[in-house]
């Protein structure tokens, strides 16, 4: 029985020392892991910030390009009928939007929803103006109709989303 007591006297302190070493090593390893994660996140952020800024730049460019006043001036051609011009405007807006769909990954959901709503509002504005015209109307008539609706209803479909995106960029970066 004395042997068991003597063995216990040796085993218990050795076990406590071993347990203390285990906790120390575990703590050290966890601290090292956290430091590596922080370093990795910092490196990742260094790479991601320029990409996110480019995404916001592209969305601002998208909004500016599809703004009715810029879009109409850029695509105007008196040879088109109102229906042809309507199709051309809608096609151009959809192409611009589809070209920039991937940018939503880098934006907040609220910003992206405002951009989508602006695109839909511009298309609706163009289609609404086109429905008010006769079949013989020209592209100039459609342009006038779009601007008249915008002035009468006080609509500027890109100003709010554009302002929101700019504010988000300023507050994020």
mmCIF file with all atom_site columns, C-alpha atoms in Angstrom:
data_model
loop_
_atom_site.group_PDB
_atom_site.id
_atom_site.type_symbol
_atom_site.label_atom_id
_atom_site.label_alt_id
_atom_site.label_comp_id
_atom_site.label_asym_id
_atom_site.label_entity_id
_atom_site.label_seq_id
_atom_site.pdbx_PDB_ins_code
_atom_site.Cartn_x
_atom_site.Cartn_y
_atom_site.Cartn_z
_atom_site.occupancy
_atom_site.B_iso_or_equiv
_atom_site.pdbx_formal_charge
_atom_site.auth_seq_id
_atom_site.auth_comp_id
_atom_site.auth_asym_id
_atom_site.auth_atom_id
_atom_site.pdbx_PDB_model_num
ATOM 1   C CA . UNK A 1 1   ? 0.000   0.000  0.000   1.00 0.00 ? 1   UNK A CA 1
ATOM 2   C CA . UNK A 1 2   ? 2.937   2.276  0.693   1.00 0.00 ? 2   UNK A CA 1
ATOM 3   C CA . UNK A 1 3   ? 4.046   1.763  -2.865  1.00 0.00 ? 3   UNK A CA 1
ATOM 4   C CA . UNK A 1 4   ? 0.707   3.059  -4.162  1.00 0.00 ? 4   UNK A CA 1
ATOM 5   C CA . UNK A 1 5   ? 0.918   6.142  -1.931  1.00 0.00 ? 5   UNK A CA 1
ATOM 6   C CA . UNK A 1 6   ? 4.515   6.804  -3.025  1.00 0.00 ? 6   UNK A CA 1
ATOM 7   C CA . UNK A 1 7   ? 3.524   6.257  -6.633  1.00 0.00 ? 7   UNK A CA 1
ATOM 8   C CA . UNK A 1 8   ? 0.593   8.670  -6.212  1.00 0.00 ? 8   UNK A CA 1
ATOM 9   C CA . UNK A 1 9   ? 2.928   11.257 -4.643  1.00 0.00 ? 9   UNK A CA 1
ATOM 10  C CA . UNK A 1 10  ? 5.015   11.152 -7.802  1.00 0.00 ? 10  UNK A CA 1
ATOM 11  C CA . UNK A 1 11  ? 2.189   10.778 -10.308 1.00 0.00 ? 11  UNK A CA 1
ATOM 12  C CA . UNK A 1 12  ? -0.094  13.602 -9.081  1.00 0.00 ? 12  UNK A CA 1
ATOM 13  C CA . UNK A 1 13  ? 2.556   16.387 -9.225  1.00 0.00 ? 13  UNK A CA 1
ATOM 14  C CA . UNK A 1 14  ? 3.834   15.059 -12.547 1.00 0.00 ? 14  UNK A CA 1
ATOM 15  C CA . UNK A 1 15  ? 0.259   15.033 -13.876 1.00 0.00 ? 15  UNK A CA 1
ATOM 16  C CA . UNK A 1 16  ? -0.321  18.595 -12.682 1.00 0.00 ? 16  UNK A CA 1
ATOM 17  C CA . UNK A 1 17  ? 2.903   19.774 -14.333 1.00 0.00 ? 17  UNK A CA 1
ATOM 18  C CA . UNK A 1 18  ? 1.942   17.973 -17.522 1.00 0.00 ? 18  UNK A CA 1
ATOM 19  C CA . UNK A 1 19  ? -1.543  19.527 -17.476 1.00 0.00 ? 19  UNK A CA 1
ATOM 20  C CA . UNK A 1 20  ? -0.055  22.990 -16.886 1.00 0.00 ? 20  UNK A CA 1
ATOM 21  C CA . UNK A 1 21  ? 2.294   22.486 -19.837 1.00 0.00 ? 21  UNK A CA 1
ATOM 22  C CA . UNK A 1 22  ? -0.615  21.342 -21.975 1.00 0.00 ? 22  UNK A CA 1
ATOM 23  C CA . UNK A 1 23  ? -2.573  24.512 -21.164 1.00 0.00 ? 23  UNK A CA 1
ATOM 24  C CA . UNK A 1 24  ? 0.467   26.700 -21.848 1.00 0.00 ? 24  UNK A CA 1
ATOM 25  C CA . UNK A 1 25  ? 1.172   25.084 -25.198 1.00 0.00 ? 25  UNK A CA 1
ATOM 26  C CA . UNK A 1 26  ? -2.489  25.204 -26.157 1.00 0.00 ? 26  UNK A CA 1
ATOM 27  C CA . UNK A 1 27  ? -2.653  28.906 -25.284 1.00 0.00 ? 27  UNK A CA 1
ATOM 28  C CA . UNK A 1 28  ? 0.499   29.585 -27.297 1.00 0.00 ? 28  UNK A CA 1
ATOM 29  C CA . UNK A 1 29  ? -0.824  27.735 -30.334 1.00 0.00 ? 29  UNK A CA 1
ATOM 30  C CA . UNK A 1 30  ? -4.167  29.574 -30.157 1.00 0.00 ? 30  UNK A CA 1
ATOM 31  C CA . UNK A 1 31  ? -2.388  32.919 -29.940 1.00 0.00 ? 31  UNK A CA 1
ATOM 32  C CA . UNK A 1 32  ? -0.220  32.056 -32.952 1.00 0.00 ? 32  UNK A CA 1
ATOM 33  C CA . UNK A 1 33  ? -3.294  30.985 -34.915 1.00 0.00 ? 33  UNK A CA 1
ATOM 34  C CA . UNK A 1 34  ? -5.100  34.244 -34.112 1.00 0.00 ? 34  UNK A CA 1
ATOM 35  C CA . UNK A 1 35  ? -2.066  36.296 -35.161 1.00 0.00 ? 35  UNK A CA 1
ATOM 36  C CA . UNK A 1 36  ? -1.866  34.424 -38.452 1.00 0.00 ? 36  UNK A CA 1
ATOM 37  C CA . UNK A 1 37  ? -5.581  34.949 -39.065 1.00 0.00 ? 37  UNK A CA 1
ATOM 38  C CA . UNK A 1 38  ? -5.251  38.662 -38.393 1.00 0.00 ? 38  UNK A CA 1
ATOM 39  C CA . UNK A 1 39  ? -2.286  38.901 -40.771 1.00 0.00 ? 39  UNK A CA 1
ATOM 40  C CA . UNK A 1 40  ? -4.202  36.965 -43.413 1.00 0.00 ? 40  UNK A CA 1
ATOM 41  C CA . UNK A 1 41  ? -7.247  39.223 -43.036 1.00 0.00 ? 41  UNK A CA 1
ATOM 42  C CA . UNK A 1 42  ? -5.071  42.319 -43.353 1.00 0.00 ? 42  UNK A CA 1
ATOM 43  C CA . UNK A 1 43  ? -3.455  40.984 -46.502 1.00 0.00 ? 43  UNK A CA 1
ATOM 44  C CA . UNK A 1 44  ? -6.864  40.034 -47.871 1.00 0.00 ? 44  UNK A CA 1
ATOM 45  C CA . UNK A 1 45  ? -8.189  43.511 -47.100 1.00 0.00 ? 45  UNK A CA 1
ATOM 46  C CA . UNK A 1 46  ? -5.259  45.087 -48.944 1.00 0.00 ? 46  UNK A CA 1
ATOM 47  C CA . UNK A 1 47  ? -6.247  43.155 -52.057 1.00 0.00 ? 47  UNK A CA 1
ATOM 48  C CA . UNK A 1 48  ? -9.983  43.609 -51.652 1.00 0.00 ? 48  UNK A CA 1
ATOM 49  C CA . UNK A 1 49  ? -10.131 47.373 -51.100 1.00 0.00 ? 49  UNK A CA 1
ATOM 50  C CA . UNK A 1 50  ? -9.013  48.310 -54.631 1.00 0.00 ? 50  UNK A CA 1
ATOM 51  C CA . UNK A 1 51  ? -11.414 45.787 -56.136 1.00 0.00 ? 51  UNK A CA 1
ATOM 52  C CA . UNK A 1 52  ? -14.317 47.140 -54.101 1.00 0.00 ? 52  UNK A CA 1
ATOM 53  C CA . UNK A 1 53  ? -13.469 50.702 -55.094 1.00 0.00 ? 53  UNK A CA 1
ATOM 54  C CA . UNK A 1 54  ? -13.398 49.678 -58.742 1.00 0.00 ? 54  UNK A CA 1
ATOM 55  C CA . UNK A 1 55  ? -16.808 48.067 -58.329 1.00 0.00 ? 55  UNK A CA 1
ATOM 56  C CA . UNK A 1 56  ? -18.259 51.267 -56.916 1.00 0.00 ? 56  UNK A CA 1
ATOM 57  C CA . UNK A 1 57  ? -16.638 53.249 -59.725 1.00 0.00 ? 57  UNK A CA 1
ATOM 58  C CA . UNK A 1 58  ? -18.222 50.959 -62.282 1.00 0.00 ? 58  UNK A CA 1
ATOM 59  C CA . UNK A 1 59  ? -21.643 51.313 -60.686 1.00 0.00 ? 59  UNK A CA 1
ATOM 60  C CA . UNK A 1 60  ? -21.347 55.093 -60.701 1.00 0.00 ? 60  UNK A CA 1
ATOM 61  C CA . UNK A 1 61  ? -20.367 54.898 -64.360 1.00 0.00 ? 61  UNK A CA 1
ATOM 62  C CA . UNK A 1 62  ? -23.324 52.595 -65.038 1.00 0.00 ? 62  UNK A CA 1
ATOM 63  C CA . UNK A 1 63  ? -25.743 55.030 -63.410 1.00 0.00 ? 63  UNK A CA 1
ATOM 64  C CA . UNK A 1 64  ? -24.291 57.963 -65.317 1.00 0.00 ? 64  UNK A CA 1
ATOM 65  C CA . UNK A 1 65  ? -24.405 56.101 -68.635 1.00 0.00 ? 65  UNK A CA 1
ATOM 66  C CA . UNK A 1 66  ? -28.044 55.000 -68.252 1.00 0.00 ? 66  UNK A CA 1
ATOM 67  C CA . UNK A 1 67  ? -29.304 58.348 -66.986 1.00 0.00 ? 67  UNK A CA 1
ATOM 68  C CA . UNK A 1 68  ? -31.910 59.343 -69.576 1.00 0.00 ? 68  UNK A CA 1
ATOM 69  C CA . UNK A 1 69  ? -30.267 62.647 -70.464 1.00 0.00 ? 69  UNK A CA 1
ATOM 70  C CA . UNK A 1 70  ? -26.868 60.987 -71.086 1.00 0.00 ? 70  UNK A CA 1
ATOM 71  C CA . UNK A 1 71  ? -28.318 57.903 -72.745 1.00 0.00 ? 71  UNK A CA 1
ATOM 72  C CA . UNK A 1 72  ? -30.480 59.830 -75.188 1.00 0.00 ? 72  UNK A CA 1
ATOM 73  C CA . UNK A 1 73  ? -27.708 62.236 -76.153 1.00 0.00 ? 73  UNK A CA 1
ATOM 74  C CA . UNK A 1 74  ? -25.253 59.379 -76.661 1.00 0.00 ? 74  UNK A CA 1
ATOM 75  C CA . UNK A 1 75  ? -27.586 57.251 -78.800 1.00 0.00 ? 75  UNK A CA 1
ATOM 76  C CA . UNK A 1 76  ? -29.689 59.821 -80.588 1.00 0.00 ? 76  UNK A CA 1
ATOM 77  C CA . UNK A 1 77  ? -30.170 59.375 -84.278 1.00 0.00 ? 77  UNK A CA 1
ATOM 78  C CA . UNK A 1 78  ? -33.002 61.004 -86.185 1.00 0.00 ? 78  UNK A CA 1
ATOM 79  C CA . UNK A 1 79  ? -33.234 58.030 -88.574 1.00 0.00 ? 79  UNK A CA 1
ATOM 80  C CA . UNK A 1 80  ? -34.885 55.843 -85.917 1.00 0.00 ? 80  UNK A CA 1
ATOM 81  C CA . UNK A 1 81  ? -38.584 55.650 -85.365 1.00 0.00 ? 81  UNK A CA 1
ATOM 82  C CA . UNK A 1 82  ? -39.807 56.023 -81.793 1.00 0.00 ? 82  UNK A CA 1
ATOM 83  C CA . UNK A 1 83  ? -40.279 52.250 -81.475 1.00 0.00 ? 83  UNK A CA 1
ATOM 84  C CA . UNK A 1 84  ? -36.806 51.502 -82.832 1.00 0.00 ? 84  UNK A CA 1
ATOM 85  C CA . UNK A 1 85  ? -35.290 54.093 -80.533 1.00 0.00 ? 85  UNK A CA 1
ATOM 86  C CA . UNK A 1 86  ? -37.208 52.652 -77.583 1.00 0.00 ? 86  UNK A CA 1
ATOM 87  C CA . UNK A 1 87  ? -35.798 49.207 -78.347 1.00 0.00 ? 87  UNK A CA 1
ATOM 88  C CA . UNK A 1 88  ? -32.302 50.625 -78.739 1.00 0.00 ? 88  UNK A CA 1
ATOM 89  C CA . UNK A 1 89  ? -32.498 52.500 -75.417 1.00 0.00 ? 89  UNK A CA 1
ATOM 90  C CA . UNK A 1 90  ? -33.841 49.467 -73.563 1.00 0.00 ? 90  UNK A CA 1
ATOM 91  C CA . UNK A 1 91  ? -31.232 47.202 -75.159 1.00 0.00 ? 91  UNK A CA 1
ATOM 92  C CA . UNK A 1 92  ? -28.413 49.568 -74.213 1.00 0.00 ? 92  UNK A CA 1
ATOM 93  C CA . UNK A 1 93  ? -29.636 49.805 -70.608 1.00 0.00 ? 93  UNK A CA 1
ATOM 94  C CA . UNK A 1 94  ? -29.912 46.036 -70.264 1.00 0.00 ? 94  UNK A CA 1
ATOM 95  C CA . UNK A 1 95  ? -26.467 45.491 -71.770 1.00 0.00 ? 95  UNK A CA 1
ATOM 96  C CA . UNK A 1 96  ? -24.905 48.050 -69.443 1.00 0.00 ? 96  UNK A CA 1
ATOM 97  C CA . UNK A 1 97  ? -26.669 46.502 -66.461 1.00 0.00 ? 97  UNK A CA 1
ATOM 98  C CA . UNK A 1 98  ? -25.777 42.919 -67.411 1.00 0.00 ? 98  UNK A CA 1
ATOM 99  C CA . UNK A 1 99  ? -22.178 43.941 -67.933 1.00 0.00 ? 99  UNK A CA 1
ATOM 100 C CA . UNK A 1 100 ? -22.034 45.163 -64.327 1.00 0.00 ? 100 UNK A CA 1
ATOM 101 C CA . UNK A 1 101 ? -24.043 42.461 -62.547 1.00 0.00 ? 101 UNK A CA 1
ATOM 102 C CA . UNK A 1 102 ? -21.018 41.024 -60.791 1.00 0.00 ? 102 UNK A CA 1
ATOM 103 C CA . UNK A 1 103 ? -20.360 44.316 -58.990 1.00 0.00 ? 103 UNK A CA 1
ATOM 104 C CA . UNK A 1 104 ? -23.181 43.546 -56.566 1.00 0.00 ? 104 UNK A CA 1
ATOM 105 C CA . UNK A 1 105 ? -20.816 41.193 -54.735 1.00 0.00 ? 105 UNK A CA 1
ATOM 106 C CA . UNK A 1 106 ? -18.816 44.191 -53.482 1.00 0.00 ? 106 UNK A CA 1
ATOM 107 C CA . UNK A 1 107 ? -21.742 46.453 -52.567 1.00 0.00 ? 107 UNK A CA 1
ATOM 108 C CA . UNK A 1 108 ? -24.251 46.539 -49.782 1.00 0.00 ? 108 UNK A CA 1
ATOM 109 C CA . UNK A 1 109 ? -27.645 45.027 -50.558 1.00 0.00 ? 109 UNK A CA 1
ATOM 110 C CA . UNK A 1 110 ? -29.285 48.407 -50.097 1.00 0.00 ? 110 UNK A CA 1
ATOM 111 C CA . UNK A 1 111 ? -27.023 50.052 -52.686 1.00 0.00 ? 111 UNK A CA 1
ATOM 112 C CA . UNK A 1 112 ? -27.523 47.267 -55.171 1.00 0.00 ? 112 UNK A CA 1
ATOM 113 C CA . UNK A 1 113 ? -31.305 47.370 -54.740 1.00 0.00 ? 113 UNK A CA 1
ATOM 114 C CA . UNK A 1 114 ? -31.286 51.118 -55.383 1.00 0.00 ? 114 UNK A CA 1
ATOM 115 C CA . UNK A 1 115 ? -29.265 50.587 -58.554 1.00 0.00 ? 115 UNK A CA 1
ATOM 116 C CA . UNK A 1 116 ? -31.623 47.836 -59.758 1.00 0.00 ? 116 UNK A CA 1
ATOM 117 C CA . UNK A 1 117 ? -34.658 49.987 -59.000 1.00 0.00 ? 117 UNK A CA 1
ATOM 118 C CA . UNK A 1 118 ? -33.129 52.913 -60.910 1.00 0.00 ? 118 UNK A CA 1
ATOM 119 C CA . UNK A 1 119 ? -32.581 50.705 -63.955 1.00 0.00 ? 119 UNK A CA 1
ATOM 120 C CA . UNK A 1 120 ? -36.156 49.421 -63.793 1.00 0.00 ? 120 UNK A CA 1
ATOM 121 C CA . UNK A 1 121 ? -37.485 52.953 -63.334 1.00 0.00 ? 121 UNK A CA 1
ATOM 122 C CA . UNK A 1 122 ? -35.597 54.215 -66.399 1.00 0.00 ? 122 UNK A CA 1
ATOM 123 C CA . UNK A 1 123 ? -36.902 51.353 -68.524 1.00 0.00 ? 123 UNK A CA 1
ATOM 124 C CA . UNK A 1 124 ? -40.435 52.008 -67.272 1.00 0.00 ? 124 UNK A CA 1
ATOM 125 C CA . UNK A 1 125 ? -40.025 55.721 -68.032 1.00 0.00 ? 125 UNK A CA 1
ATOM 126 C CA . UNK A 1 126 ? -38.916 54.997 -71.605 1.00 0.00 ? 126 UNK A CA 1
ATOM 127 C CA . UNK A 1 127 ? -41.713 52.494 -72.161 1.00 0.00 ? 127 UNK A CA 1
ATOM 128 C CA . UNK A 1 128 ? -44.289 54.849 -70.648 1.00 0.00 ? 128 UNK A CA 1
ATOM 129 C CA . UNK A 1 129 ? -43.199 57.673 -72.943 1.00 0.00 ? 129 UNK A CA 1
ATOM 130 C CA . UNK A 1 130 ? -43.312 55.331 -75.941 1.00 0.00 ? 130 UNK A CA 1
ATOM 131 C CA . UNK A 1 131 ? -46.876 54.213 -75.234 1.00 0.00 ? 131 UNK A CA 1
ATOM 132 C CA . UNK A 1 132 ? -48.030 57.828 -75.452 1.00 0.00 ? 132 UNK A CA 1
ATOM 133 C CA . UNK A 1 133 ? -46.764 58.197 -79.027 1.00 0.00 ? 133 UNK A CA 1
ATOM 134 C CA . UNK A 1 134 ? -48.252 57.294 -82.373 1.00 0.00 ? 134 UNK A CA 1
ATOM 135 C CA . UNK A 1 135 ? -46.708 54.670 -84.640 1.00 0.00 ? 135 UNK A CA 1
ATOM 136 C CA . UNK A 1 136 ? -45.298 57.387 -86.924 1.00 0.00 ? 136 UNK A CA 1
ATOM 137 C CA . UNK A 1 137 ? -43.427 59.161 -84.113 1.00 0.00 ? 137 UNK A CA 1
ATOM 138 C CA . UNK A 1 138 ? -39.701 59.726 -84.429 1.00 0.00 ? 138 UNK A CA 1
ATOM 139 C CA . UNK A 1 139 ? -36.854 59.204 -82.009 1.00 0.00 ? 139 UNK A CA 1
ATOM 140 C CA . UNK A 1 140 ? -36.943 62.941 -81.331 1.00 0.00 ? 140 UNK A CA 1
ATOM 141 C CA . UNK A 1 141 ? -40.588 62.647 -80.262 1.00 0.00 ? 141 UNK A CA 1
ATOM 142 C CA . UNK A 1 142 ? -39.698 59.834 -77.878 1.00 0.00 ? 142 UNK A CA 1
ATOM 143 C CA . UNK A 1 143 ? -36.830 61.856 -76.434 1.00 0.00 ? 143 UNK A CA 1
ATOM 144 C CA . UNK A 1 144 ? -39.124 64.818 -75.871 1.00 0.00 ? 144 UNK A CA 1
ATOM 145 C CA . UNK A 1 145 ? -41.711 62.535 -74.289 1.00 0.00 ? 145 UNK A CA 1
ATOM 146 C CA . UNK A 1 146 ? -39.168 61.088 -71.869 1.00 0.00 ? 146 UNK A CA 1
ATOM 147 C CA . UNK A 1 147 ? -37.931 64.529 -70.821 1.00 0.00 ? 147 UNK A CA 1
ATOM 148 C CA . UNK A 1 148 ? -41.500 65.842 -70.485 1.00 0.00 ? 148 UNK A CA 1
ATOM 149 C CA . UNK A 1 149 ? -42.458 63.005 -68.140 1.00 0.00 ? 149 UNK A CA 1
ATOM 150 C CA . UNK A 1 150 ? -39.310 63.575 -66.106 1.00 0.00 ? 150 UNK A CA 1
ATOM 151 C CA . UNK A 1 151 ? -40.026 67.285 -65.767 1.00 0.00 ? 151 UNK A CA 1
ATOM 152 C CA . UNK A 1 152 ? -43.759 66.930 -65.113 1.00 0.00 ? 152 UNK A CA 1
ATOM 153 C CA . UNK A 1 153 ? -43.320 64.256 -62.454 1.00 0.00 ? 153 UNK A CA 1
ATOM 154 C CA . UNK A 1 154 ? -40.035 65.578 -61.096 1.00 0.00 ? 154 UNK A CA 1
ATOM 155 C CA . UNK A 1 155 ? -38.346 62.249 -61.790 1.00 0.00 ? 155 UNK A CA 1
ATOM 156 C CA . UNK A 1 156 ? -34.597 61.814 -61.781 1.00 0.00 ? 156 UNK A CA 1
ATOM 157 C CA . UNK A 1 157 ? -34.145 58.060 -61.482 1.00 0.00 ? 157 UNK A CA 1
ATOM 158 C CA . UNK A 1 158 ? -30.386 58.089 -60.936 1.00 0.00 ? 158 UNK A CA 1
ATOM 159 C CA . UNK A 1 159 ? -29.836 60.974 -58.517 1.00 0.00 ? 159 UNK A CA 1
ATOM 160 C CA . UNK A 1 160 ? -30.814 59.149 -55.303 1.00 0.00 ? 160 UNK A CA 1
ATOM 161 C CA . UNK A 1 161 ? -28.976 55.876 -56.057 1.00 0.00 ? 161 UNK A CA 1
ATOM 162 C CA . UNK A 1 162 ? -25.937 57.829 -57.220 1.00 0.00 ? 162 UNK A CA 1
ATOM 163 C CA . UNK A 1 163 ? -25.891 59.920 -54.073 1.00 0.00 ? 163 UNK A CA 1
ATOM 164 C CA . UNK A 1 164 ? -26.354 56.820 -51.883 1.00 0.00 ? 164 UNK A CA 1
ATOM 165 C CA . UNK A 1 165 ? -23.527 54.923 -53.590 1.00 0.00 ? 165 UNK A CA 1
ATOM 166 C CA . UNK A 1 166 ? -21.181 57.895 -53.218 1.00 0.00 ? 166 UNK A CA 1
ATOM 167 C CA . UNK A 1 167 ? -22.044 58.221 -49.535 1.00 0.00 ? 167 UNK A CA 1
ATOM 168 C CA . UNK A 1 168 ? -21.484 54.513 -49.001 1.00 0.00 ? 168 UNK A CA 1
ATOM 169 C CA . UNK A 1 169 ? -18.052 54.768 -50.588 1.00 0.00 ? 169 UNK A CA 1
ATOM 170 C CA . UNK A 1 170 ? -17.149 57.770 -48.447 1.00 0.00 ? 170 UNK A CA 1
ATOM 171 C CA . UNK A 1 171 ? -18.276 56.112 -45.253 1.00 0.00 ? 171 UNK A CA 1
ATOM 172 C CA . UNK A 1 172 ? -16.695 52.724 -46.037 1.00 0.00 ? 172 UNK A CA 1
ATOM 173 C CA . UNK A 1 173 ? -13.330 53.925 -47.269 1.00 0.00 ? 173 UNK A CA 1
#
